[in-house]
Amino acid sequence: MTADTRREALKNLVSTDGISFAATPILIGPAPYFDLAGEEFGSRLILTIGADGSEFCLRPDFTLPIAIEHLKSGASTPAAYGYLGPIFRQRTDGPAEFDQAGLELLALPDSDAALDRVIGFARAALDIYGIASPAIRVGSIDLFEAFLASCDMPDVWRPRIRARFGHPRAMTRLLDRLADPHKPMEGPKGIPQQGIADWVSELMLTNGLSLTESRGPDEIARRYLEKQALEAAHVPSHTIDLLRTYLAISGDTDQALSAIAELAERGGFALSGAIEDAAASVAQLRNSGRLSGLVFDAGFSPRLDYYTGITFEMTGKDGAVLVSGGQYDRLLKRLGAETEIPAVGCAVWVERLEASCGAGEAGQ
């Protein structure tokens, strides 16, 4: 099969019966990416300004534009969207423009069947490029969130730990900080909480700083008070140890989930339901995709907090990610839907597949 034939087969895969081919605009508003994907992803956007001063970015992915357009037709309307086209991101290596293909299933009533369909799509894409045995890493956001909810700690820390899930370095820094004895913050002694914003305003004006540019006094005061509350909230050392142990679990899926069950028992956590759900999803991934050698990585998650449930990535022999995906039931609600809407999808890194396929043919 030639490169052109493979590309044509991929086009057919993303626009077959029952799939609407999504042709999203290349120029889109960047606000949803800053709001939902965070500063790390936002720093990779390629920004431009329109003639009227409006800010745009070159499309960095298809998932958010597809979800935004889907909301206009009704968030609870079942739909399947396929895509194939260029996306644009600043990268430390490689071109800033590259092609992605993918499938997004939104609001389908049977979430298990939807996951099966996405896994089957990923398998079919790999088959087009002759990738028979990719390495597969699997994670479960629901399982981590259930574990985190069971941990003994002040509630103020749970969202901050959750926000760092999938960011190993940031998580390590946070846990290291929590493991150190807390030192009280120095601050405006004798000033009541309701007066801190005024104190900040006066300090800013004294130093010639604008009260309207960048962060204002109210936001600075709020963050100061929030940080005080965090510093005063102690996380027990045994909780930090449990989190470190959980996040380090990785290996054969059955063995990894057994290790999590043992850890939960040691901590007195009731996680059997969440572990069973994760095991069922992993089995579904294995069977629907005709895959073997899956690795369950307890600390694995996309760096986007609207993901839920099972997530996965499939890599080639050089370790490059060829397919990545998972469930993201929170996204449509975060974009304005009244409730969470079942959603699952995957993205195919086309040029990596083409390079992997070419390398394989060269070695034959």
mmCIF file of C-alpha atoms in Angstrom:
data_model
loop_
_atom_site.group_PDB
_atom_site.id
_atom_site.type_symbol
_atom_site.label_atom_id
_atom_site.label_comp_id
_atom_site.label_asym_id
_atom_site.label_seq_id
_atom_site.Cartn_x
_atom_site.Cartn_y
_atom_site.Cartn_z
ATOM 1 C CA MET A 1 0.000 0.000 0.000
ATOM 2 C CA THR A 2 1.426 3.375 -1.003
ATOM 3 C CA ALA A 3 1.461 6.515 1.161
ATOM 4 C CA ASP A 4 -1.309 8.055 -0.961
ATOM 5 C CA THR A 5 -3.410 4.904 -0.690
ATOM 6 C CA ARG A 6 -3.024 4.893 3.081
ATOM 7 C CA ARG A 7 -3.994 8.557 3.326
ATOM 8 C CA GLU A 8 -7.084 7.868 1.210
ATOM 9 C CA ALA A 9 -8.001 4.926 3.451
ATOM 10 C CA LEU A 10 -7.689 7.187 6.482
ATOM 11 C CA LYS A 11 -9.958 9.782 4.844
ATOM 12 C CA ASN A 12 -12.538 7.072 4.260
ATOM 13 C CA LEU A 13 -12.237 5.925 7.873
ATOM 14 C CA VAL A 14 -13.077 9.358 9.298
ATOM 15 C CA SER A 15 -16.024 9.927 6.957
ATOM 16 C CA THR A 16 -17.679 6.535 6.718
ATOM 17 C CA ASP A 17 -21.425 5.989 7.172
ATOM 18 C CA GLY A 18 -22.698 7.311 10.482
ATOM 19 C CA ILE A 19 -19.818 9.783 10.921
ATOM 20 C CA SER A 20 -20.128 13.484 10.114
ATOM 21 C CA PHE A 21 -16.901 14.890 8.733
ATOM 22 C CA ALA A 22 -16.028 17.962 10.802
ATOM 23 C CA ALA A 23 -14.488 20.885 8.933
ATOM 24 C CA THR A 24 -13.840 23.289 11.804
ATOM 25 C CA PRO A 25 -12.420 26.795 11.131
ATOM 26 C CA ILE A 26 -8.647 27.150 11.211
ATOM 27 C CA LEU A 27 -8.903 30.505 13.012
ATOM 28 C CA ILE A 28 -10.783 30.274 16.315
ATOM 29 C CA GLY A 29 -11.040 32.221 19.541
ATOM 30 C CA PRO A 30 -8.361 31.224 22.079
ATOM 31 C CA ALA A 31 -10.428 31.828 25.238
ATOM 32 C CA PRO A 32 -11.680 28.213 25.654
ATOM 33 C CA TYR A 33 -8.125 26.909 25.535
ATOM 34 C CA PHE A 34 -6.931 29.277 28.246
ATOM 35 C CA ASP A 35 -10.033 28.515 30.337
ATOM 36 C CA LEU A 36 -10.048 24.727 29.927
ATOM 37 C CA ALA A 37 -6.566 23.627 28.936
ATOM 38 C CA GLY A 38 -4.532 25.858 31.242
ATOM 39 C CA GLU A 39 -1.499 28.053 30.817
ATOM 40 C CA GLU A 40 0.801 25.206 29.764
ATOM 41 C CA PHE A 41 -1.313 24.386 26.704
ATOM 42 C CA GLY A 42 -2.060 28.081 26.171
ATOM 43 C CA SER A 43 1.642 28.833 25.847
ATOM 44 C CA ARG A 44 1.733 26.565 22.791
ATOM 45 C CA LEU A 45 -0.991 28.435 20.907
ATOM 46 C CA ILE A 46 -0.107 30.386 17.784
ATOM 47 C CA LEU A 47 -1.940 33.682 18.207
ATOM 48 C CA THR A 48 -2.906 36.368 15.713
ATOM 49 C CA ILE A 49 -4.969 39.556 15.703
ATOM 50 C CA GLY A 50 -7.828 40.270 13.294
ATOM 51 C CA ALA A 51 -8.364 43.555 11.459
ATOM 52 C CA ASP A 52 -10.879 44.636 14.117
ATOM 53 C CA GLY A 53 -8.486 43.832 16.973
ATOM 54 C CA SER A 54 -10.089 40.485 17.838
ATOM 55 C CA GLU A 55 -7.675 37.797 19.008
ATOM 56 C CA PHE A 56 -7.572 34.416 17.291
ATOM 57 C CA CYS A 57 -5.419 31.315 17.412
ATOM 58 C CA LEU A 58 -4.607 28.801 14.748
ATOM 59 C CA ARG A 59 -6.584 25.643 15.531
ATOM 60 C CA PRO A 60 -4.449 23.624 18.028
ATOM 61 C CA ASP A 61 -6.780 20.622 18.085
ATOM 62 C CA PHE A 62 -10.178 19.465 16.833
ATOM 63 C CA THR A 63 -11.851 18.338 20.053
ATOM 64 C CA LEU A 64 -12.759 21.752 21.482
ATOM 65 C CA PRO A 65 -13.996 23.281 18.191
ATOM 66 C CA ILE A 66 -16.095 20.178 17.536
ATOM 67 C CA ALA A 67 -17.572 20.293 21.050
ATOM 68 C CA ILE A 68 -18.342 24.021 20.733
ATOM 69 C CA GLU A 69 -20.106 23.506 17.398
ATOM 70 C CA HIS A 70 -21.991 20.498 18.792
ATOM 71 C CA LEU A 71 -23.423 22.622 21.614
ATOM 72 C CA LYS A 72 -25.078 24.834 19.026
ATOM 73 C CA SER A 73 -27.047 21.851 17.709
ATOM 74 C CA GLY A 74 -28.011 20.654 21.188
ATOM 75 C CA ALA A 75 -25.673 19.211 23.791
ATOM 76 C CA SER A 76 -27.725 16.053 24.330
ATOM 77 C CA THR A 77 -28.028 15.243 20.614
ATOM 78 C CA PRO A 78 -26.066 12.036 19.843
ATOM 79 C CA ALA A 79 -23.422 12.600 17.182
ATOM 80 C CA ALA A 80 -20.247 11.134 15.733
ATOM 81 C CA TYR A 81 -17.628 13.426 14.193
ATOM 82 C CA GLY A 82 -14.579 12.433 12.187
ATOM 83 C CA TYR A 83 -11.789 14.737 11.129
ATOM 84 C CA LEU A 84 -8.544 14.891 9.200
ATOM 85 C CA GLY A 85 -6.585 18.072 8.763
ATOM 86 C CA PRO A 86 -3.844 20.343 10.041
ATOM 87 C CA ILE A 87 -3.464 21.586 13.606
ATOM 88 C CA PHE A 88 -1.002 24.209 14.807
ATOM 89 C CA ARG A 89 1.055 24.232 17.998
ATOM 90 C CA GLN A 90 4.354 25.725 19.042
ATOM 91 C CA ARG A 91 6.779 22.876 19.696
ATOM 92 C CA THR A 92 10.385 22.599 20.817
ATOM 93 C CA ASP A 93 11.086 20.272 17.890
ATOM 94 C CA GLY A 94 9.315 19.452 14.660
ATOM 95 C CA PRO A 95 7.041 21.662 12.548
ATOM 96 C CA ALA A 96 4.363 23.841 14.129
ATOM 97 C CA GLU A 97 1.833 22.566 11.597
ATOM 98 C CA PHE A 98 0.998 18.872 11.390
ATOM 99 C CA ASP A 99 -1.949 16.650 10.530
ATOM 100 C CA GLN A 100 -4.264 14.852 12.916
ATOM 101 C CA ALA A 101 -7.170 12.539 12.284
ATOM 102 C CA GLY A 102 -9.685 11.377 14.831
ATOM 103 C CA LEU A 103 -13.140 10.413 15.998
ATOM 104 C CA GLU A 104 -15.279 12.166 18.621
ATOM 105 C CA LEU A 105 -18.494 10.575 19.904
ATOM 106 C CA LEU A 106 -20.741 12.954 21.837
ATOM 107 C CA ALA A 107 -23.908 12.192 23.831
ATOM 108 C CA LEU A 108 -24.208 8.589 22.696
ATOM 109 C CA PRO A 109 -26.584 6.812 25.099
ATOM 110 C CA ASP A 110 -24.433 3.683 25.520
ATOM 111 C CA SER A 111 -21.021 4.832 26.788
ATOM 112 C CA ASP A 112 -19.570 1.297 26.680
ATOM 113 C CA ALA A 113 -20.547 0.922 23.029
ATOM 114 C CA ALA A 114 -19.094 4.368 22.318
ATOM 115 C CA LEU A 115 -15.773 3.395 23.897
ATOM 116 C CA ASP A 116 -15.780 0.174 21.853
ATOM 117 C CA ARG A 117 -16.313 2.205 18.705
ATOM 118 C CA VAL A 118 -13.446 4.583 19.461
ATOM 119 C CA ILE A 119 -11.095 1.711 20.258
ATOM 120 C CA GLY A 120 -12.129 -0.007 17.033
ATOM 121 C CA PHE A 121 -11.420 3.207 15.139
ATOM 122 C CA ALA A 122 -7.947 3.448 16.698
ATOM 123 C CA ARG A 123 -7.240 -0.178 15.798
ATOM 124 C CA ALA A 124 -8.396 0.386 12.203
ATOM 125 C CA ALA A 125 -6.144 3.453 11.860
ATOM 126 C CA LEU A 126 -3.150 1.453 13.079
ATOM 127 C CA ASP A 127 -4.011 -1.367 10.682
ATOM 128 C CA ILE A 128 -3.919 1.043 7.727
ATOM 129 C CA TYR A 129 -0.288 1.791 8.573
ATOM 130 C CA GLY A 130 0.646 -1.786 9.412
ATOM 131 C CA ILE A 131 1.135 -1.190 13.160
ATOM 132 C CA ALA A 132 0.251 -4.575 14.613
ATOM 133 C CA SER A 133 1.638 -4.391 18.153
ATOM 134 C CA PRO A 134 1.809 -0.882 19.595
ATOM 135 C CA ALA A 135 2.761 -0.330 23.204
ATOM 136 C CA ILE A 136 -0.323 0.772 25.145
ATOM 137 C CA ARG A 137 -0.469 2.814 28.335
ATOM 138 C CA VAL A 138 -3.785 3.060 30.157
ATOM 139 C CA GLY A 139 -4.927 5.179 33.066
ATOM 140 C CA SER A 140 -8.128 5.834 34.980
ATOM 141 C CA ILE A 141 -9.041 9.321 36.138
ATOM 142 C CA ASP A 142 -12.135 8.063 37.975
ATOM 143 C CA LEU A 143 -9.993 5.656 39.987
ATOM 144 C CA PHE A 144 -7.521 8.358 41.009
ATOM 145 C CA GLU A 145 -10.325 10.738 41.956
ATOM 146 C CA ALA A 146 -11.932 8.022 44.094
ATOM 147 C CA PHE A 147 -8.577 7.369 45.773
ATOM 148 C CA LEU A 148 -8.006 11.094 46.353
ATOM 149 C CA ALA A 149 -11.505 11.537 47.800
ATOM 150 C CA SER A 150 -10.754 8.780 50.317
ATOM 151 C CA CYS A 151 -7.465 10.282 51.504
ATOM 152 C CA ASP A 152 -7.231 11.944 54.891
ATOM 153 C CA MET A 153 -6.514 15.613 54.156
ATOM 154 C CA PRO A 154 -8.095 19.076 54.395
ATOM 155 C CA ASP A 155 -10.566 19.534 51.530
ATOM 156 C CA VAL A 156 -8.797 22.707 50.427
ATOM 157 C CA TRP A 157 -5.924 20.606 49.031
ATOM 158 C CA ARG A 158 -7.935 18.066 46.997
ATOM 159 C CA PRO A 159 -8.604 20.253 43.915
ATOM 160 C CA ARG A 160 -4.989 21.381 43.858
ATOM 161 C CA ILE A 161 -3.684 17.828 43.920
ATOM 162 C CA ARG A 162 -6.245 16.831 41.280
ATOM 163 C CA ALA A 163 -5.119 19.730 39.072
ATOM 164 C CA ARG A 164 -1.591 18.287 39.017
ATOM 165 C CA PHE A 165 -2.660 14.744 38.127
ATOM 166 C CA GLY A 166 -0.939 13.858 34.866
ATOM 167 C CA HIS A 167 1.841 16.408 35.537
ATOM 168 C CA PRO A 168 4.503 14.243 37.250
ATOM 169 C CA ARG A 169 6.977 17.048 37.931
ATOM 170 C CA ALA A 170 4.348 19.447 39.239
ATOM 171 C CA MET A 171 2.837 16.698 41.396
ATOM 172 C CA THR A 172 6.249 15.785 42.827
ATOM 173 C CA ARG A 173 6.963 19.425 43.675
ATOM 174 C CA LEU A 174 3.608 19.777 45.405
ATOM 175 C CA LEU A 175 3.969 16.569 47.444
ATOM 176 C CA ASP A 176 7.518 17.556 48.400
ATOM 177 C CA ARG A 177 6.200 20.887 49.605
ATOM 178 C CA LEU A 178 3.408 19.239 51.574
ATOM 179 C CA ALA A 179 5.906 16.884 53.191
ATOM 180 C CA ASP A 180 7.850 19.825 54.672
ATOM 181 C CA PRO A 181 6.735 21.422 57.938
ATOM 182 C CA HIS A 182 4.417 24.313 57.218
ATOM 183 C CA LYS A 183 5.729 27.736 58.088
ATOM 184 C CA PRO A 184 3.279 30.569 58.746
ATOM 185 C CA MET A 185 3.191 33.201 56.022
ATOM 186 C CA GLU A 186 4.341 36.708 56.776
ATOM 187 C CA GLY A 187 1.664 39.236 56.006
ATOM 188 C CA PRO A 188 -0.074 42.444 57.007
ATOM 189 C CA LYS A 189 -0.251 41.935 60.758
ATOM 190 C CA GLY A 190 -3.219 43.462 62.495
ATOM 191 C CA ILE A 191 -5.204 43.993 59.275
ATOM 192 C CA PRO A 192 -8.588 42.212 59.197
ATOM 193 C CA GLN A 193 -9.381 40.057 56.169
ATOM 194 C CA GLN A 194 -11.918 42.541 54.788
ATOM 195 C CA GLY A 195 -9.242 45.257 54.806
ATOM 196 C CA ILE A 196 -6.522 43.409 52.920
ATOM 197 C CA ALA A 197 -7.724 44.558 49.473
ATOM 198 C CA ASP A 198 -7.496 48.190 50.612
ATOM 199 C CA TRP A 199 -4.024 47.538 52.026
ATOM 200 C CA VAL A 200 -2.947 46.029 48.680
ATOM 201 C CA SER A 201 -4.390 49.008 46.772
ATOM 202 C CA GLU A 202 -2.481 51.477 48.899
ATOM 203 C CA LEU A 203 0.736 49.476 48.547
ATOM 204 C CA MET A 204 0.349 49.315 44.763
ATOM 205 C CA LEU A 205 -0.296 53.041 44.448
ATOM 206 C CA THR A 206 2.642 53.842 46.729
ATOM 207 C CA ASN A 207 4.898 51.858 44.382
ATOM 208 C CA GLY A 208 3.475 53.420 41.233
ATOM 209 C CA LEU A 209 1.606 50.314 40.076
ATOM 210 C CA SER A 210 -1.650 50.451 38.114
ATOM 211 C CA LEU A 211 -4.798 49.170 39.831
ATOM 212 C CA THR A 212 -6.380 48.195 36.508
ATOM 213 C CA GLU A 213 -3.592 46.571 34.508
ATOM 214 C CA SER A 214 -2.768 42.925 35.197
ATOM 215 C CA ARG A 215 -4.084 41.602 38.544
ATOM 216 C CA GLY A 216 -6.184 43.979 40.616
ATOM 217 C CA PRO A 217 -6.111 44.451 44.403
ATOM 218 C CA ASP A 218 -9.170 42.244 44.985
ATOM 219 C CA GLU A 219 -7.648 39.304 43.099
ATOM 220 C CA ILE A 220 -4.283 39.716 44.829
ATOM 221 C CA ALA A 221 -6.006 39.861 48.226
ATOM 222 C CA ARG A 222 -8.106 36.799 47.420
ATOM 223 C CA ARG A 223 -5.061 34.805 46.376
ATOM 224 C CA TYR A 224 -3.185 35.947 49.474
ATOM 225 C CA LEU A 225 -5.995 34.791 51.788
ATOM 226 C CA GLU A 226 -6.295 31.533 49.843
ATOM 227 C CA LYS A 227 -2.584 30.888 50.239
ATOM 228 C CA GLN A 228 -2.830 31.576 53.966
ATOM 229 C CA ALA A 229 -5.586 28.980 54.242
ATOM 230 C CA LEU A 230 -3.504 26.463 52.321
ATOM 231 C CA GLU A 231 -0.445 27.035 54.470
ATOM 232 C CA ALA A 232 -2.523 26.456 57.604
ATOM 233 C CA ALA A 233 -4.033 23.197 56.292
ATOM 234 C CA HIS A 234 -1.709 20.324 57.159
ATOM 235 C CA VAL A 235 -1.712 17.140 55.073
ATOM 236 C CA PRO A 236 -0.754 14.086 57.161
ATOM 237 C CA SER A 237 2.532 12.421 56.201
ATOM 238 C CA HIS A 238 0.871 9.009 55.823
ATOM 239 C CA THR A 239 -1.488 10.531 53.216
ATOM 240 C CA ILE A 240 1.460 11.890 51.246
ATOM 241 C CA ASP A 241 3.105 8.451 51.371
ATOM 242 C CA LEU A 242 -0.089 6.799 50.119
ATOM 243 C CA LEU A 243 -0.328 9.248 47.209
ATOM 244 C CA ARG A 244 3.309 8.746 46.247
ATOM 245 C CA THR A 245 2.863 4.972 46.329
ATOM 246 C CA TYR A 246 -0.336 5.130 44.265
ATOM 247 C CA LEU A 247 1.175 7.356 41.578
ATOM 248 C CA ALA A 248 4.233 5.087 41.265
ATOM 249 C CA ILE A 249 2.169 1.977 40.456
ATOM 250 C CA SER A 250 2.687 0.920 36.842
ATOM 251 C CA GLY A 251 2.906 -2.387 35.036
ATOM 252 C CA ASP A 252 0.827 -5.313 33.851
ATOM 253 C CA THR A 253 -2.775 -4.209 34.210
ATOM 254 C CA ASP A 254 -3.941 -7.042 36.452
ATOM 255 C CA GLN A 255 -0.932 -6.726 38.739
ATOM 256 C CA ALA A 256 -1.182 -2.928 38.872
ATOM 257 C CA LEU A 257 -4.868 -2.964 39.774
ATOM 258 C CA SER A 258 -4.181 -5.619 42.414
ATOM 259 C CA ALA A 259 -1.477 -3.372 43.871
ATOM 260 C CA ILE A 260 -3.971 -0.495 44.014
ATOM 261 C CA ALA A 261 -6.505 -2.752 45.740
ATOM 262 C CA GLU A 262 -3.890 -3.714 48.345
ATOM 263 C CA LEU A 263 -2.972 -0.061 48.870
ATOM 264 C CA ALA A 264 -6.625 0.884 49.278
ATOM 265 C CA GLU A 265 -7.079 -1.871 51.843
ATOM 266 C CA ARG A 266 -4.045 -0.621 53.740
ATOM 267 C CA GLY A 267 -5.497 2.877 53.776
ATOM 268 C CA GLY A 268 -8.974 1.689 54.718
ATOM 269 C CA PHE A 269 -10.479 2.956 51.448
ATOM 270 C CA ALA A 270 -13.607 1.477 49.847
ATOM 271 C CA LEU A 271 -12.447 1.418 46.231
ATOM 272 C CA SER A 272 -13.635 -1.986 45.028
ATOM 273 C CA GLY A 273 -16.287 -0.475 42.731
ATOM 274 C CA ALA A 274 -13.875 1.992 41.117
ATOM 275 C CA ILE A 275 -11.236 -0.731 40.672
ATOM 276 C CA GLU A 276 -13.775 -3.070 39.069
ATOM 277 C CA ASP A 277 -14.881 -0.311 36.680
ATOM 278 C CA ALA A 278 -11.259 0.363 35.701
ATOM 279 C CA ALA A 279 -10.625 -3.352 35.165
ATOM 280 C CA ALA A 280 -13.718 -3.635 32.951
ATOM 281 C CA SER A 281 -12.618 -0.653 30.837
ATOM 282 C CA VAL A 282 -9.110 -2.073 30.435
ATOM 283 C CA ALA A 283 -10.574 -5.429 29.360
ATOM 284 C CA GLN A 284 -12.772 -3.569 26.877
ATOM 285 C CA LEU A 285 -9.750 -1.756 25.475
ATOM 286 C CA ARG A 286 -7.805 -5.017 25.201
ATOM 287 C CA ASN A 287 -10.595 -6.989 23.538
ATOM 288 C CA SER A 288 -12.100 -4.350 21.237
ATOM 289 C CA GLY A 289 -8.702 -3.291 19.962
ATOM 290 C CA ARG A 290 -7.245 -6.786 19.677
ATOM 291 C CA LEU A 291 -4.410 -5.520 21.851
ATOM 292 C CA SER A 292 -1.995 -7.178 24.231
ATOM 293 C CA GLY A 293 0.743 -6.066 26.577
ATOM 294 C CA LEU A 294 -1.241 -3.210 28.103
ATOM 295 C CA VAL A 295 0.446 -1.264 30.896
ATOM 296 C CA PHE A 296 -1.721 0.339 33.555
ATOM 297 C CA ASP A 297 -0.047 3.508 34.809
ATOM 298 C CA ALA A 298 -1.823 4.859 37.900
ATOM 299 C CA GLY A 299 -0.322 8.320 37.361
ATOM 300 C CA PHE A 300 -1.207 8.617 33.676
ATOM 301 C CA SER A 301 -3.673 11.270 32.529
ATOM 302 C CA PRO A 302 -3.920 13.826 29.732
ATOM 303 C CA ARG A 303 -3.051 17.296 31.013
ATOM 304 C CA LEU A 304 -6.661 18.438 30.684
ATOM 305 C CA ASP A 305 -8.961 18.269 33.675
ATOM 306 C CA TYR A 306 -12.173 17.687 31.708
ATOM 307 C CA TYR A 307 -11.135 14.073 31.046
ATOM 308 C CA THR A 308 -12.920 11.330 32.995
ATOM 309 C CA GLY A 309 -12.874 7.554 33.159
ATOM 310 C CA ILE A 310 -10.399 5.623 31.041
ATOM 311 C CA THR A 311 -7.618 7.249 29.018
ATOM 312 C CA PHE A 312 -5.063 5.618 26.754
ATOM 313 C CA GLU A 313 -2.169 6.199 24.408
ATOM 314 C CA MET A 314 -0.600 3.876 21.857
ATOM 315 C CA THR A 315 3.054 4.345 20.971
ATOM 316 C CA GLY A 316 5.406 3.074 18.291
ATOM 317 C CA LYS A 317 8.764 1.394 18.652
ATOM 318 C CA ASP A 318 10.507 4.751 19.089
ATOM 319 C CA GLY A 319 8.164 5.731 21.923
ATOM 320 C CA ALA A 320 6.314 8.367 19.897
ATOM 321 C CA VAL A 321 2.577 8.580 20.607
ATOM 322 C CA LEU A 322 0.610 7.387 17.574
ATOM 323 C CA VAL A 323 -2.928 7.431 19.015
ATOM 324 C CA SER A 324 -4.253 9.017 22.202
ATOM 325 C CA GLY A 325 -7.740 9.268 23.601
ATOM 326 C CA GLY A 326 -10.226 8.629 26.319
ATOM 327 C CA GLN A 327 -13.459 9.706 27.950
ATOM 328 C CA TYR A 328 -14.132 13.386 28.631
ATOM 329 C CA ASP A 329 -17.639 13.660 30.054
ATOM 330 C CA ARG A 330 -16.970 17.027 31.729
ATOM 331 C CA LEU A 331 -16.093 19.006 28.602
ATOM 332 C CA LEU A 332 -19.540 19.943 27.302
ATOM 333 C CA LYS A 333 -20.695 21.041 30.752
ATOM 334 C CA ARG A 334 -17.574 23.166 31.118
ATOM 335 C CA LEU A 335 -18.503 24.754 27.775
ATOM 336 C CA GLY A 336 -22.053 25.571 28.897
ATOM 337 C CA ALA A 337 -24.196 22.419 28.843
ATOM 338 C CA GLU A 338 -26.550 22.055 31.810
ATOM 339 C CA THR A 339 -25.265 18.606 32.779
ATOM 340 C CA GLU A 340 -22.332 16.340 32.030
ATOM 341 C CA ILE A 341 -22.649 14.734 28.597
ATOM 342 C CA PRO A 342 -21.011 11.379 27.755
ATOM 343 C CA ALA A 343 -18.103 11.937 25.379
ATOM 344 C CA VAL A 344 -15.213 9.829 24.164
ATOM 345 C CA GLY A 345 -12.732 10.157 21.350
ATOM 346 C CA CYS A 346 -9.216 9.680 20.098
ATOM 347 C CA ALA A 347 -6.687 11.528 17.981
ATOM 348 C CA VAL A 348 -4.366 9.911 15.439
ATOM 349 C CA TRP A 349 -0.957 11.504 14.847
ATOM 350 C CA VAL A 350 -0.863 11.031 11.086
ATOM 351 C CA GLU A 351 2.700 12.032 10.289
ATOM 352 C CA ARG A 352 4.085 9.863 13.088
ATOM 353 C CA LEU A 353 2.160 6.909 11.688
ATOM 354 C CA GLU A 354 3.485 7.663 8.215
ATOM 355 C CA ALA A 355 7.045 7.922 9.544
ATOM 356 C CA SER A 356 6.665 4.699 11.544
ATOM 357 C CA CYS A 357 5.263 2.921 8.512
ATOM 358 C CA GLY A 358 8.050 4.240 6.280
ATOM 359 C CA ALA A 359 10.722 3.105 8.715
ATOM 360 C CA GLY A 360 9.190 -0.355 8.799
ATOM 361 C CA GLU A 361 9.127 -0.593 5.021
ATOM 362 C CA ALA A 362 12.725 0.601 4.793
ATOM 363 C CA GLY A 363 13.812 -2.246 7.015
ATOM 364 C CA GLN A 364 12.094 -4.894 4.946
#
